[in-house]
C-alpha atoms as a printed R data frame, in Angstrom:
    type eleno elety resid chain resno        x       y       z
1   ATOM     1    CA   MET     A     1 -181.278 -32.874 215.392
2   ATOM     2    CA   SER     A     2 -177.625 -32.081 213.787
3   ATOM     3    CA   LYS     A     3 -174.200 -32.542 215.656
4   ATOM     4    CA   PHE     A     4 -173.957 -29.057 214.725
5   ATOM     5    CA   LEU     A     5 -176.915 -27.064 217.011
6   ATOM     6    CA   ILE     A     6 -175.216 -25.475 219.808
7   ATOM     7    CA   ASP     A     7 -175.318 -27.126 223.463
8   ATOM     8    CA   LYS     A     8 -177.830 -24.762 224.877
9   ATOM     9    CA   TYR     A     9 -180.717 -25.046 222.624
10  ATOM    10    CA   ALA     A    10 -180.343 -28.939 222.549
11  ATOM    11    CA   SER     A    11 -182.945 -29.515 225.220
12  ATOM    12    CA   LEU     A    12 -185.184 -26.917 223.748
13  ATOM    13    CA   GLU     A    13 -188.879 -27.795 223.726
14  ATOM    14    CA   ALA     A    14 -190.245 -26.342 221.123
15  ATOM    15    CA   TYR     A    15 -194.058 -24.795 220.869
16  ATOM    16    CA   THR     A    16 -196.582 -27.554 219.256
17  ATOM    17    CA   PRO     A    17 -198.915 -25.644 216.582
18  ATOM    18    CA   GLY     A    18 -202.289 -26.834 216.261
19  ATOM    19    CA   GLU     A    19 -202.161 -29.277 213.546
20  ATOM    20    CA   GLN     A    20 -203.058 -29.085 209.846
21  ATOM    21    CA   PRO     A    21 -203.498 -32.306 208.805
22  ATOM    22    CA   ARG     A    22 -204.408 -32.773 205.027
23  ATOM    23    CA   ASP     A    23 -204.927 -36.776 204.567
24  ATOM    24    CA   MET     A    24 -208.946 -35.675 204.475
25  ATOM    25    CA   LYS     A    25 -211.568 -32.744 204.643
26  ATOM    26    CA   TYR     A    26 -212.033 -31.639 208.564
27  ATOM    27    CA   VAL     A    27 -214.252 -29.456 210.280
28  ATOM    28    CA   LYS     A    28 -211.532 -27.563 211.906
29  ATOM    29    CA   LEU     A    29 -212.051 -26.681 215.451
30  ATOM    30    CA   ASN     A    30 -208.615 -26.806 216.550
31  ATOM    31    CA   THR     A    31 -206.721 -24.096 215.970
32  ATOM    32    CA   ASN     A    32 -209.246 -21.094 217.266
33  ATOM    33    CA   GLU     A    33 -209.028 -19.311 213.557
34  ATOM    34    CA   SER     A    34 -212.585 -17.548 212.735
35  ATOM    35    CA   PRO     A    35 -215.425 -19.269 210.686
36  ATOM    36    CA   TYR     A    36 -215.445 -15.970 208.034
37  ATOM    37    CA   PRO     A    37 -213.484 -14.853 205.200
38  ATOM    38    CA   ALA     A    38 -211.780 -12.066 205.438
39  ATOM    39    CA   SER     A    39 -213.761  -8.857 204.367
40  ATOM    40    CA   LYS     A    40 -214.425  -7.359 200.989
41  ATOM    41    CA   GLY     A    41 -212.179  -5.133 201.575
42  ATOM    42    CA   VAL     A    42 -208.944  -6.455 202.714
43  ATOM    43    CA   VAL     A    43 -209.865  -8.847 199.488
44  ATOM    44    CA   GLU     A    44 -209.587  -6.309 197.065
45  ATOM    45    CA   SER     A    45 -207.223  -4.675 198.614
46  ATOM    46    CA   VAL     A    46 -204.423  -7.040 197.897
47  ATOM    47    CA   SER     A    47 -205.686  -8.241 194.733
48  ATOM    48    CA   GLY     A    48 -204.759  -4.841 193.153
49  ATOM    49    CA   GLU     A    49 -201.355  -2.548 192.241
50  ATOM    50    CA   GLU     A    50 -199.592  -3.929 195.071
51  ATOM    51    CA   VAL     A    51 -199.022  -7.276 194.191
52  ATOM    52    CA   ALA     A    52 -197.112  -6.181 191.284
53  ATOM    53    CA   ARG     A    53 -195.163  -3.871 193.320
54  ATOM    54    CA   LEU     A    54 -193.700  -7.398 195.289
55  ATOM    55    CA   ASN     A    55 -190.243  -6.322 194.323
56  ATOM    56    CA   LEU     A    56 -189.887  -3.461 196.666
57  ATOM    57    CA   TYR     A    57 -189.607  -3.675 200.234
58  ATOM    58    CA   PRO     A    58 -192.648  -2.819 202.524
59  ATOM    59    CA   ASP     A    59 -192.460   0.232 204.570
60  ATOM    60    CA   PRO     A    60 -190.181  -0.649 207.627
61  ATOM    61    CA   GLU     A    61 -192.246   1.881 209.784
62  ATOM    62    CA   CYS     A    62 -195.662   0.689 208.561
63  ATOM    63    CA   LYS     A    63 -196.574   4.037 208.737
64  ATOM    64    CA   ALA     A    64 -200.028   3.999 207.159
65  ATOM    65    CA   LEU     A    65 -201.076   1.142 209.332
66  ATOM    66    CA   LYS     A    66 -199.920   2.477 212.423
67  ATOM    67    CA   GLU     A    67 -201.668   5.456 211.471
68  ATOM    68    CA   LYS     A    68 -205.019   3.812 211.186
69  ATOM    69    CA   LEU     A    69 -204.924   1.170 214.407
70  ATOM    70    CA   ALA     A    70 -203.620   4.563 216.621
71  ATOM    71    CA   GLU     A    71 -206.955   6.300 215.032
72  ATOM    72    CA   TYR     A    72 -209.525   3.522 215.311
73  ATOM    73    CA   TYR     A    73 -207.662   2.319 219.260
74  ATOM    74    CA   GLY     A    74 -207.747   6.376 220.412
75  ATOM    75    CA   VAL     A    75 -203.795   6.397 221.372
76  ATOM    76    CA   GLY     A    76 -200.969   8.410 219.844
77  ATOM    77    CA   TYR     A    77 -198.581   7.079 217.044
78  ATOM    78    CA   GLU     A    78 -196.277   7.066 219.147
79  ATOM    79    CA   ASN     A    79 -197.618   4.500 221.076
80  ATOM    80    CA   VAL     A    80 -198.308   1.923 218.340
81  ATOM    81    CA   PHE     A    81 -195.941  -1.650 217.468
82  ATOM    82    CA   VAL     A    82 -196.927  -3.594 214.447
83  ATOM    83    CA   SER     A    83 -195.541  -6.935 213.958
84  ATOM    84    CA   ASN     A    84 -195.640 -10.594 212.466
85  ATOM    85    CA   GLY     A    85 -197.748 -11.432 214.064
86  ATOM    86    CA   SER     A    86 -198.492 -10.934 218.031
87  ATOM    87    CA   ASP     A    87 -195.740 -13.826 218.385
88  ATOM    88    CA   GLU     A    88 -193.227 -12.173 217.152
89  ATOM    89    CA   ILE     A    89 -194.405  -9.232 220.021
90  ATOM    90    CA   LEU     A    90 -194.343 -11.341 222.509
91  ATOM    91    CA   SER     A    91 -190.728 -12.951 221.279
92  ATOM    92    CA   PHE     A    92 -189.327  -9.012 221.398
93  ATOM    93    CA   ALA     A    93 -190.969  -8.705 224.847
94  ATOM    94    CA   PHE     A    94 -189.219 -11.689 226.362
95  ATOM    95    CA   MET     A    95 -185.933 -10.572 224.689
96  ATOM    96    CA   ALA     A    96 -186.347  -6.834 225.398
97  ATOM    97    CA   PHE     A    97 -187.289  -7.395 229.312
98  ATOM    98    CA   CYS     A    98 -186.673 -10.368 231.116
99  ATOM    99    CA   SER     A    99 -183.471 -12.060 231.695
100 ATOM   100    CA   GLU     A   100 -181.497 -14.577 234.326
101 ATOM   101    CA   GLN     A   101 -181.834 -11.147 236.755
102 ATOM   102    CA   THR     A   102 -185.114  -9.657 235.874
103 ATOM   103    CA   GLY     A   103 -186.928 -12.554 235.542
104 ATOM   104    CA   ALA     A   104 -190.777 -13.300 234.347
105 ATOM   105    CA   VAL     A   105 -194.188 -14.719 235.773
106 ATOM   106    CA   PHE     A   106 -196.690 -15.926 233.765
107 ATOM   107    CA   PRO     A   107 -199.578 -18.974 234.605
108 ATOM   108    CA   ASN     A   108 -199.040 -22.483 235.120
109 ATOM   109    CA   ILE     A   109 -201.838 -22.992 232.532
110 ATOM   110    CA   SER     A   110 -201.972 -20.622 229.609
111 ATOM   111    CA   TYR     A   111 -200.437 -19.836 226.070
112 ATOM   112    CA   GLY     A   112 -197.218 -22.583 225.318
113 ATOM   113    CA   PHE     A   113 -194.864 -20.332 223.917
114 ATOM   114    CA   TYR     A   114 -194.645 -18.091 226.656
115 ATOM   115    CA   LYS     A   115 -192.594 -20.364 228.511
116 ATOM   116    CA   VAL     A   116 -190.907 -21.552 225.030
117 ATOM   117    CA   TYR     A   117 -189.767 -17.871 224.947
118 ATOM   118    CA   GLY     A   118 -188.478 -17.863 228.784
119 ATOM   119    CA   ASP     A   119 -186.521 -20.881 227.626
120 ATOM   120    CA   LEU     A   120 -185.268 -20.150 224.751
121 ATOM   121    CA   TYR     A   121 -183.638 -16.854 226.836
122 ATOM   122    CA   ASN     A   122 -182.791 -18.263 229.169
123 ATOM   123    CA   VAL     A   123 -185.035 -15.900 231.443
124 ATOM   124    CA   ASP     A   124 -185.339 -16.693 234.951
125 ATOM   125    CA   TYR     A   125 -189.272 -17.644 234.941
126 ATOM   126    CA   THR     A   126 -191.484 -18.939 237.353
127 ATOM   127    CA   GLN     A   127 -195.604 -20.094 236.741
128 ATOM   128    CA   ALA     A   128 -198.226 -19.015 239.149
129 ATOM   129    CA   LYS     A   129 -200.714 -22.410 239.246
130 ATOM   130    CA   LEU     A   130 -204.424 -21.036 238.667
131 ATOM   131    CA   LYS     A   131 -206.917 -21.674 241.366
132 ATOM   132    CA   SER     A   132 -208.772 -24.924 241.341
133 ATOM   133    CA   ASP     A   133 -211.761 -23.288 238.986
134 ATOM   134    CA   PHE     A   134 -209.203 -22.135 236.937
135 ATOM   135    CA   THR     A   135 -209.131 -18.123 237.283
136 ATOM   136    CA   ILE     A   136 -205.591 -16.689 238.097
137 ATOM   137    CA   ASP     A   137 -204.678 -15.443 241.544
138 ATOM   138    CA   VAL     A   138 -204.006 -11.906 241.355
139 ATOM   139    CA   ASN     A   139 -202.300 -11.943 244.384
140 ATOM   140    CA   ASP     A   140 -199.849 -13.947 242.829
141 ATOM   141    CA   TYR     A   141 -198.669 -10.588 240.696
142 ATOM   142    CA   ILE     A   142 -198.652  -8.602 243.058
143 ATOM   143    CA   ASN     A   143 -195.060  -7.179 243.900
144 ATOM   144    CA   VAL     A   144 -193.321  -9.885 242.423
145 ATOM   145    CA   GLY     A   145 -190.894  -8.035 240.915
146 ATOM   146    CA   ARG     A   146 -190.621  -9.799 237.920
147 ATOM   147    CA   THR     A   147 -192.073  -9.181 234.157
148 ATOM   148    CA   VAL     A   148 -195.413 -10.187 234.084
149 ATOM   149    CA   VAL     A   149 -197.120 -12.245 231.641
150 ATOM   150    CA   ILE     A   150 -200.822 -12.846 231.297
151 ATOM   151    CA   ALA     A   151 -203.228 -13.742 228.490
152 ATOM   152    CA   ASN     A   152 -206.866 -12.173 228.995
153 ATOM   153    CA   PRO     A   153 -208.759 -14.275 228.191
154 ATOM   154    CA   ASN     A   154 -206.348 -16.526 229.230
155 ATOM   155    CA   ALA     A   155 -205.899 -19.812 227.343
156 ATOM   156    CA   PRO     A   156 -206.891 -22.122 226.709
157 ATOM   157    CA   THR     A   157 -209.449 -21.735 229.342
158 ATOM   158    CA   GLY     A   158 -211.330 -18.495 228.074
159 ATOM   159    CA   LEU     A   159 -211.862 -16.905 231.550
160 ATOM   160    CA   SER     A   160 -210.633 -13.442 232.581
161 ATOM   161    CA   ILE     A   161 -209.482 -10.851 234.857
162 ATOM   162    CA   SER     A   162 -210.467  -7.251 235.116
163 ATOM   163    CA   PRO     A   163 -209.112  -4.043 233.876
164 ATOM   164    CA   GLU     A   164 -208.796  -2.603 237.315
165 ATOM   165    CA   ASP     A   165 -207.173  -6.354 238.623
166 ATOM   166    CA   ILE     A   166 -204.663  -5.500 235.510
167 ATOM   167    CA   GLY     A   167 -203.932  -2.435 237.391
168 ATOM   168    CA   ARG     A   168 -202.885  -3.190 240.515
169 ATOM   169    CA   ILE     A   169 -200.640  -5.718 239.199
170 ATOM   170    CA   CYS     A   170 -199.024  -2.609 237.285
171 ATOM   171    CA   GLU     A   171 -198.915  -0.332 240.002
172 ATOM   172    CA   SER     A   172 -197.535  -3.237 242.334
173 ATOM   173    CA   ASN     A   173 -194.450  -3.477 240.054
174 ATOM   174    CA   PRO     A   174 -193.663  -0.195 238.551
175 ATOM   175    CA   ASP     A   175 -189.990  -1.516 237.631
176 ATOM   176    CA   ASN     A   176 -191.341  -4.161 235.734
177 ATOM   177    CA   VAL     A   177 -193.374  -4.373 232.186
178 ATOM   178    CA   VAL     A   178 -196.877  -6.141 232.490
179 ATOM   179    CA   LEU     A   179 -197.725  -7.792 229.492
180 ATOM   180    CA   ILE     A   180 -201.377  -8.109 228.812
181 ATOM   181    CA   ASP     A   181 -202.172 -10.664 225.654
182 ATOM   182    CA   GLU     A   182 -205.254  -9.722 224.441
183 ATOM   183    CA   ALA     A   183 -205.326 -12.496 221.822
184 ATOM   184    CA   TYR     A   184 -209.278 -13.148 222.327
185 ATOM   185    CA   VAL     A   185 -210.830  -9.966 224.487
186 ATOM   186    CA   ASP     A   186 -212.937  -8.848 220.962
187 ATOM   187    CA   PHE     A   187 -214.794 -12.290 221.813
188 ATOM   188    CA   GLY     A   188 -216.513 -10.645 224.959
189 ATOM   189    CA   GLY     A   189 -213.204  -9.393 227.423
190 ATOM   190    CA   LYS     A   190 -212.367  -6.394 228.307
191 ATOM   191    CA   SER     A   191 -209.373  -4.599 226.695
192 ATOM   192    CA   CYS     A   192 -206.836  -2.390 229.019
193 ATOM   193    CA   VAL     A   193 -205.376  -0.398 226.068
194 ATOM   194    CA   GLY     A   194 -207.012   2.677 227.858
195 ATOM   195    CA   LEU     A   195 -204.770   2.038 230.846
196 ATOM   196    CA   ILE     A   196 -201.265   2.894 228.932
197 ATOM   197    CA   ASP     A   197 -201.394   6.574 229.751
198 ATOM   198    CA   LYS     A   198 -201.644   5.684 233.416
199 ATOM   199    CA   TYR     A   199 -199.204   2.983 233.650
200 ATOM   200    CA   ASP     A   200 -196.193   3.428 231.728
201 ATOM   201    CA   ASN     A   201 -195.154  -0.221 232.327
202 ATOM   202    CA   LEU     A   202 -198.250  -1.894 230.636
203 ATOM   203    CA   LEU     A   203 -197.694  -3.578 227.271
204 ATOM   204    CA   VAL     A   204 -201.137  -4.979 225.698
205 ATOM   205    CA   VAL     A   205 -200.870  -7.459 222.745
206 ATOM   206    CA   ARG     A   206 -203.439  -8.113 219.993
207 ATOM   207    CA   THR     A   207 -203.645  -9.962 216.618
208 ATOM   208    CA   TYR     A   208 -205.440 -10.063 213.439
209 ATOM   209    CA   SER     A   209 -205.662 -13.543 213.627
210 ATOM   210    CA   LYS     A   210 -208.893 -14.119 215.402
211 ATOM   211    CA   SER     A   211 -211.515 -11.583 215.783
212 ATOM   212    CA   ARG     A   212 -210.037  -9.976 212.292
213 ATOM   213    CA   SER     A   213 -210.455 -13.569 210.041
214 ATOM   214    CA   MET     A   214 -206.691 -12.960 208.791
215 ATOM   215    CA   ALA     A   215 -204.420 -15.479 210.459
216 ATOM   216    CA   GLY     A   216 -202.864 -16.202 207.753
217 ATOM   217    CA   ALA     A   217 -201.736 -12.546 206.824
218 ATOM   218    CA   ARG     A   218 -199.586 -12.914 210.173
219 ATOM   219    CA   LEU     A   219 -200.122  -9.652 211.685
220 ATOM   220    CA   GLY     A   220 -200.071  -8.457 215.182
221 ATOM   221    CA   PHE     A   221 -199.947  -5.016 217.244
222 ATOM   222    CA   ALA     A   222 -199.506  -3.705 220.485
223 ATOM   223    CA   PHE     A   223 -199.620  -0.753 222.689
224 ATOM   224    CA   ALA     A   224 -197.486   0.940 225.055
225 ATOM   225    CA   SER     A   225 -195.749   3.971 226.196
226 ATOM   226    CA   LYS     A   226 -193.460   5.522 224.007
227 ATOM   227    CA   GLY     A   227 -190.371   3.974 225.969
228 ATOM   228    CA   ILE     A   228 -191.952   0.572 226.040
229 ATOM   229    CA   ILE     A   229 -192.750   1.015 221.931
230 ATOM   230    CA   ASP     A   230 -189.253   2.535 221.306
231 ATOM   231    CA   ASP     A   231 -187.608  -0.353 222.984
232 ATOM   232    CA   LEU     A   232 -189.509  -3.075 221.074
233 ATOM   233    CA   ASN     A   233 -188.860  -1.415 218.128
234 ATOM   234    CA   ARG     A   234 -184.877  -1.371 218.806
235 ATOM   235    CA   ILE     A   235 -185.223  -5.160 218.877
236 ATOM   236    CA   LYS     A   236 -187.221  -4.970 215.537
237 ATOM   237    CA   TYR     A   237 -184.550  -3.021 213.831
238 ATOM   238    CA   SER     A   238 -181.966  -5.463 215.167
239 ATOM   239    CA   THR     A   239 -183.307  -8.768 213.749
240 ATOM   240    CA   ASN     A   240 -185.764  -7.792 210.447
241 ATOM   241    CA   PRO     A   241 -186.699  -4.037 209.968
242 ATOM   242    CA   TYR     A   242 -188.575  -5.330 207.278
243 ATOM   243    CA   ASN     A   243 -190.737  -8.339 209.217
244 ATOM   244    CA   ILE     A   244 -194.095  -7.350 207.690
245 ATOM   245    CA   ASN     A   245 -195.010  -7.593 204.115
246 ATOM   246    CA   ARG     A   246 -196.147  -4.896 201.725
247 ATOM   247    CA   LEU     A   247 -199.829  -7.080 201.173
248 ATOM   248    CA   THR     A   248 -200.257  -7.670 204.839
249 ATOM   249    CA   LEU     A   249 -199.397  -4.203 205.530
250 ATOM   250    CA   ILE     A   250 -202.534  -3.405 203.183
251 ATOM   251    CA   ALA     A   251 -204.922  -5.912 204.074
252 ATOM   252    CA   GLY     A   252 -204.328  -4.734 207.718
253 ATOM   253    CA   ALA     A   253 -205.194  -0.999 207.131
254 ATOM   254    CA   ALA     A   254 -208.637  -2.465 204.729
255 ATOM   255    CA   ALA     A   255 -209.545  -4.642 207.935
256 ATOM   256    CA   ILE     A   256 -209.728  -1.192 210.412
257 ATOM   257    CA   ASP     A   257 -211.907   0.268 207.752
258 ATOM   258    CA   ASP     A   258 -214.417  -2.378 207.340
259 ATOM   259    CA   CYS     A   259 -214.409  -3.076 211.197
260 ATOM   260    CA   GLU     A   260 -218.137  -2.845 211.162
261 ATOM   261    CA   TYR     A   261 -217.827  -6.413 209.152
262 ATOM   262    CA   TYR     A   262 -215.899  -7.753 212.037
263 ATOM   263    CA   LYS     A   263 -218.028  -6.837 214.730
264 ATOM   264    CA   GLU     A   264 -220.578  -8.701 213.341
265 ATOM   265    CA   CYS     A   265 -218.710 -11.676 212.603
266 ATOM   266    CA   CYS     A   266 -217.218 -11.140 216.481
267 ATOM   267    CA   LYS     A   267 -221.450 -11.238 217.302
268 ATOM   268    CA   LYS     A   268 -222.568 -13.850 215.317
269 ATOM   269    CA   ILE     A   269 -219.310 -16.433 217.168
270 ATOM   270    CA   VAL     A   270 -220.393 -15.050 220.366
271 ATOM   271    CA   GLY     A   271 -224.472 -16.310 219.997
272 ATOM   272    CA   THR     A   272 -222.901 -19.689 218.367
273 ATOM   273    CA   ARG     A   273 -220.668 -20.089 221.502
274 ATOM   274    CA   GLU     A   274 -223.886 -19.689 223.656
275 ATOM   275    CA   TYR     A   275 -225.167 -22.162 221.661
276 ATOM   276    CA   ALA     A   276 -222.939 -24.688 221.746
277 ATOM   277    CA   LYS     A   277 -222.474 -24.512 225.968
278 ATOM   278    CA   ALA     A   278 -226.434 -25.762 225.753
279 ATOM   279    CA   ARG     A   279 -225.346 -28.219 223.749
280 ATOM   280    CA   LEU     A   280 -222.640 -29.906 225.157
281 ATOM   281    CA   ALA     A   281 -224.954 -29.298 228.358
282 ATOM   282    CA   SER     A   282 -227.179 -31.081 227.073
283 ATOM   283    CA   LEU     A   283 -224.466 -33.862 226.323
284 ATOM   284    CA   GLY     A   284 -223.334 -34.329 230.009
285 ATOM   285    CA   PHE     A   285 -220.590 -32.136 229.282
286 ATOM   286    CA   GLU     A   286 -218.676 -29.220 232.236
287 ATOM   287    CA   TYR     A   287 -217.435 -26.199 230.651
288 ATOM   288    CA   LEU     A   288 -215.717 -23.093 231.672
289 ATOM   289    CA   ASP     A   289 -217.823 -19.740 230.909
290 ATOM   290    CA   SER     A   290 -215.136 -18.707 228.268
291 ATOM   291    CA   ASP     A   291 -215.063 -15.292 227.734
292 ATOM   292    CA   ALA     A   292 -212.883 -16.254 223.765
293 ATOM   293    CA   ASN     A   293 -213.946 -17.861 220.640
294 ATOM   294    CA   PHE     A   294 -213.358 -20.882 222.058
295 ATOM   295    CA   ILE     A   295 -214.897 -23.764 224.899
296 ATOM   296    CA   PHE     A   296 -212.653 -25.478 227.396
297 ATOM   297    CA   ALA     A   297 -215.439 -28.261 228.311
298 ATOM   298    CA   LYS     A   298 -214.938 -32.032 229.755
299 ATOM   299    CA   ASN     A   299 -217.513 -34.993 229.720
300 ATOM   300    CA   SER     A   300 -216.971 -37.300 232.627
301 ATOM   301    CA   ARG     A   301 -218.052 -40.513 230.269
302 ATOM   302    CA   ILE     A   302 -214.895 -39.675 228.197
303 ATOM   303    CA   ASP     A   303 -211.229 -38.804 228.893
304 ATOM   304    CA   GLY     A   304 -209.827 -35.879 226.879
305 ATOM   305    CA   GLY     A   305 -207.141 -37.786 224.815
306 ATOM   306    CA   ARG     A   306 -209.888 -40.255 223.783
307 ATOM   307    CA   LEU     A   307 -212.516 -37.975 222.715
308 ATOM   308    CA   TYR     A   308 -210.163 -35.665 220.572
309 ATOM   309    CA   ARG     A   309 -208.136 -39.071 218.914
310 ATOM   310    CA   GLU     A   310 -212.286 -40.440 218.017
311 ATOM   311    CA   LEU     A   311 -213.863 -37.151 217.175
312 ATOM   312    CA   LYS     A   312 -210.573 -37.006 214.313
313 ATOM   313    CA   LYS     A   313 -211.299 -40.558 212.629
314 ATOM   314    CA   ASN     A   314 -214.899 -38.972 212.441
315 ATOM   315    CA   GLY     A   315 -213.319 -35.604 210.762
316 ATOM   316    CA   VAL     A   316 -213.662 -33.516 213.803
317 ATOM   317    CA   LEU     A   317 -209.981 -31.385 214.751
318 ATOM   318    CA   VAL     A   318 -210.206 -30.375 218.292
319 ATOM   319    CA   ARG     A   319 -207.227 -29.320 220.384
320 ATOM   320    CA   HIS     A   320 -206.561 -31.808 223.212
321 ATOM   321    CA   PHE     A   321 -203.243 -30.698 225.793
322 ATOM   322    CA   SER     A   322 -201.383 -33.722 227.623
323 ATOM   323    CA   ASP     A   323 -200.665 -31.674 230.280
324 ATOM   324    CA   PRO     A   324 -202.066 -33.803 233.544
325 ATOM   325    CA   LEU     A   325 -203.545 -30.959 234.966
326 ATOM   326    CA   ILE     A   326 -206.150 -30.319 231.894
327 ATOM   327    CA   SER     A   327 -205.753 -33.945 230.097
328 ATOM   328    CA   ASP     A   328 -209.701 -34.150 231.034
329 ATOM   329    CA   TYR     A   329 -210.360 -31.460 228.743
330 ATOM   330    CA   VAL     A   330 -210.888 -30.553 225.002
331 ATOM   331    CA   ARG     A   331 -210.566 -26.806 223.356
332 ATOM   332    CA   ILE     A   332 -213.355 -26.457 221.047
333 ATOM   333    CA   THR     A   333 -212.809 -23.626 218.643
334 ATOM   334    CA   VAL     A   334 -216.321 -21.940 217.968
335 ATOM   335    CA   GLY     A   335 -216.718 -22.116 214.313
336 ATOM   336    CA   THR     A   336 -220.450 -21.967 211.967
337 ATOM   337    CA   ARG     A   337 -223.609 -23.126 213.472
338 ATOM   338    CA   GLU     A   338 -223.545 -26.116 211.059
339 ATOM   339    CA   GLN     A   339 -219.591 -27.193 211.835
340 ATOM   340    CA   MET     A   340 -220.919 -26.841 215.714
341 ATOM   341    CA   ASP     A   341 -224.067 -29.131 214.559
342 ATOM   342    CA   THR     A   342 -221.496 -31.422 213.060
343 ATOM   343    CA   LEU     A   343 -219.232 -31.910 216.048
344 ATOM   344    CA   PHE     A   344 -221.965 -32.474 218.051
345 ATOM   345    CA   GLU     A   345 -223.690 -35.049 215.746
346 ATOM   346    CA   LYS     A   346 -220.103 -36.964 215.797
347 ATOM   347    CA   THR     A   347 -219.643 -36.264 219.772
348 ATOM   348    CA   GLU     A   348 -223.069 -37.655 220.511
349 ATOM   349    CA   LYS     A   349 -222.339 -41.001 218.013
350 ATOM   350    CA   ILE     A   350 -218.925 -41.064 219.934
351 ATOM   351    CA   LEU     A   351 -220.667 -41.136 223.706
352 ATOM   352    CA   SER     A   352 -223.190 -43.785 222.562
353 ATOM   353    CA   GLU     A   353 -220.218 -45.977 221.798
354 ATOM   354    CA   VAL     A   354 -218.668 -45.719 224.967
């Protein structure tokens, strides 16, 4: 770091994104991207006259996209917020609803950005321990009097809690925002978007990166009461009002029009996930019953770090976390059937040599 960085950021531990090596061609199963391309309609939408209009700023209100999202999800226009990836919504939410006084609580094993934002914005946060089976104990979030942040399904475990339990959390913390991060909900979880009319403290965050094959476009969206949406807009217009580029706005709207294509992609991923579970079991792996587009698995014959390294040598990328609580595991993105077969072929070879 330079001598110019101010003291309060000197000890900040930044988020570590999934690696993107370029030294060889990999089977990439480490960052939970969709293995399927964006729809034909999305590709065509960004190949036309809009490209010639890049000299103009995009619509800061994102009106056309918000109208599409409101109609598709059955909510009011005033209940929709869109952003440059769901990470930006998380950042805005930590800025708007967390502080040294308000505080926050989230699981001790979850999406790493929660802790990063907590440190970045000097939030008084606590991390509730998962149960021994890696499930969330809902009671840890009842009557806490803090902003609640829960990924549902959780990452990297892939496990879910029910909308009924989320409702209990909202009811017990009426003076605090309850943020539910539904990045992976389209692969088997149950959304709580339908609860935003009942709980004015509920904020539901979604992304185009996973189930809509647009990780490279950087587009996130959220649903909440008008008051919460107004708060997020206050932060947005105080930082970067043109936060979504013109082509991403167009692509996002086109993806809603092609929703049947993406539903089919999700079905294929879920089918491959179940196939992968059976193959993992045959190789002696234990795994969690994921509702997401990844599987969290371990094998008693080899530790997670070594398996990750050996797979990388063999051209397959998975994700490994150094936290001692989960270091025995690797997180495996569900790819195509062919990609998964390559993973299993390489894994079988590695296990035969240990």
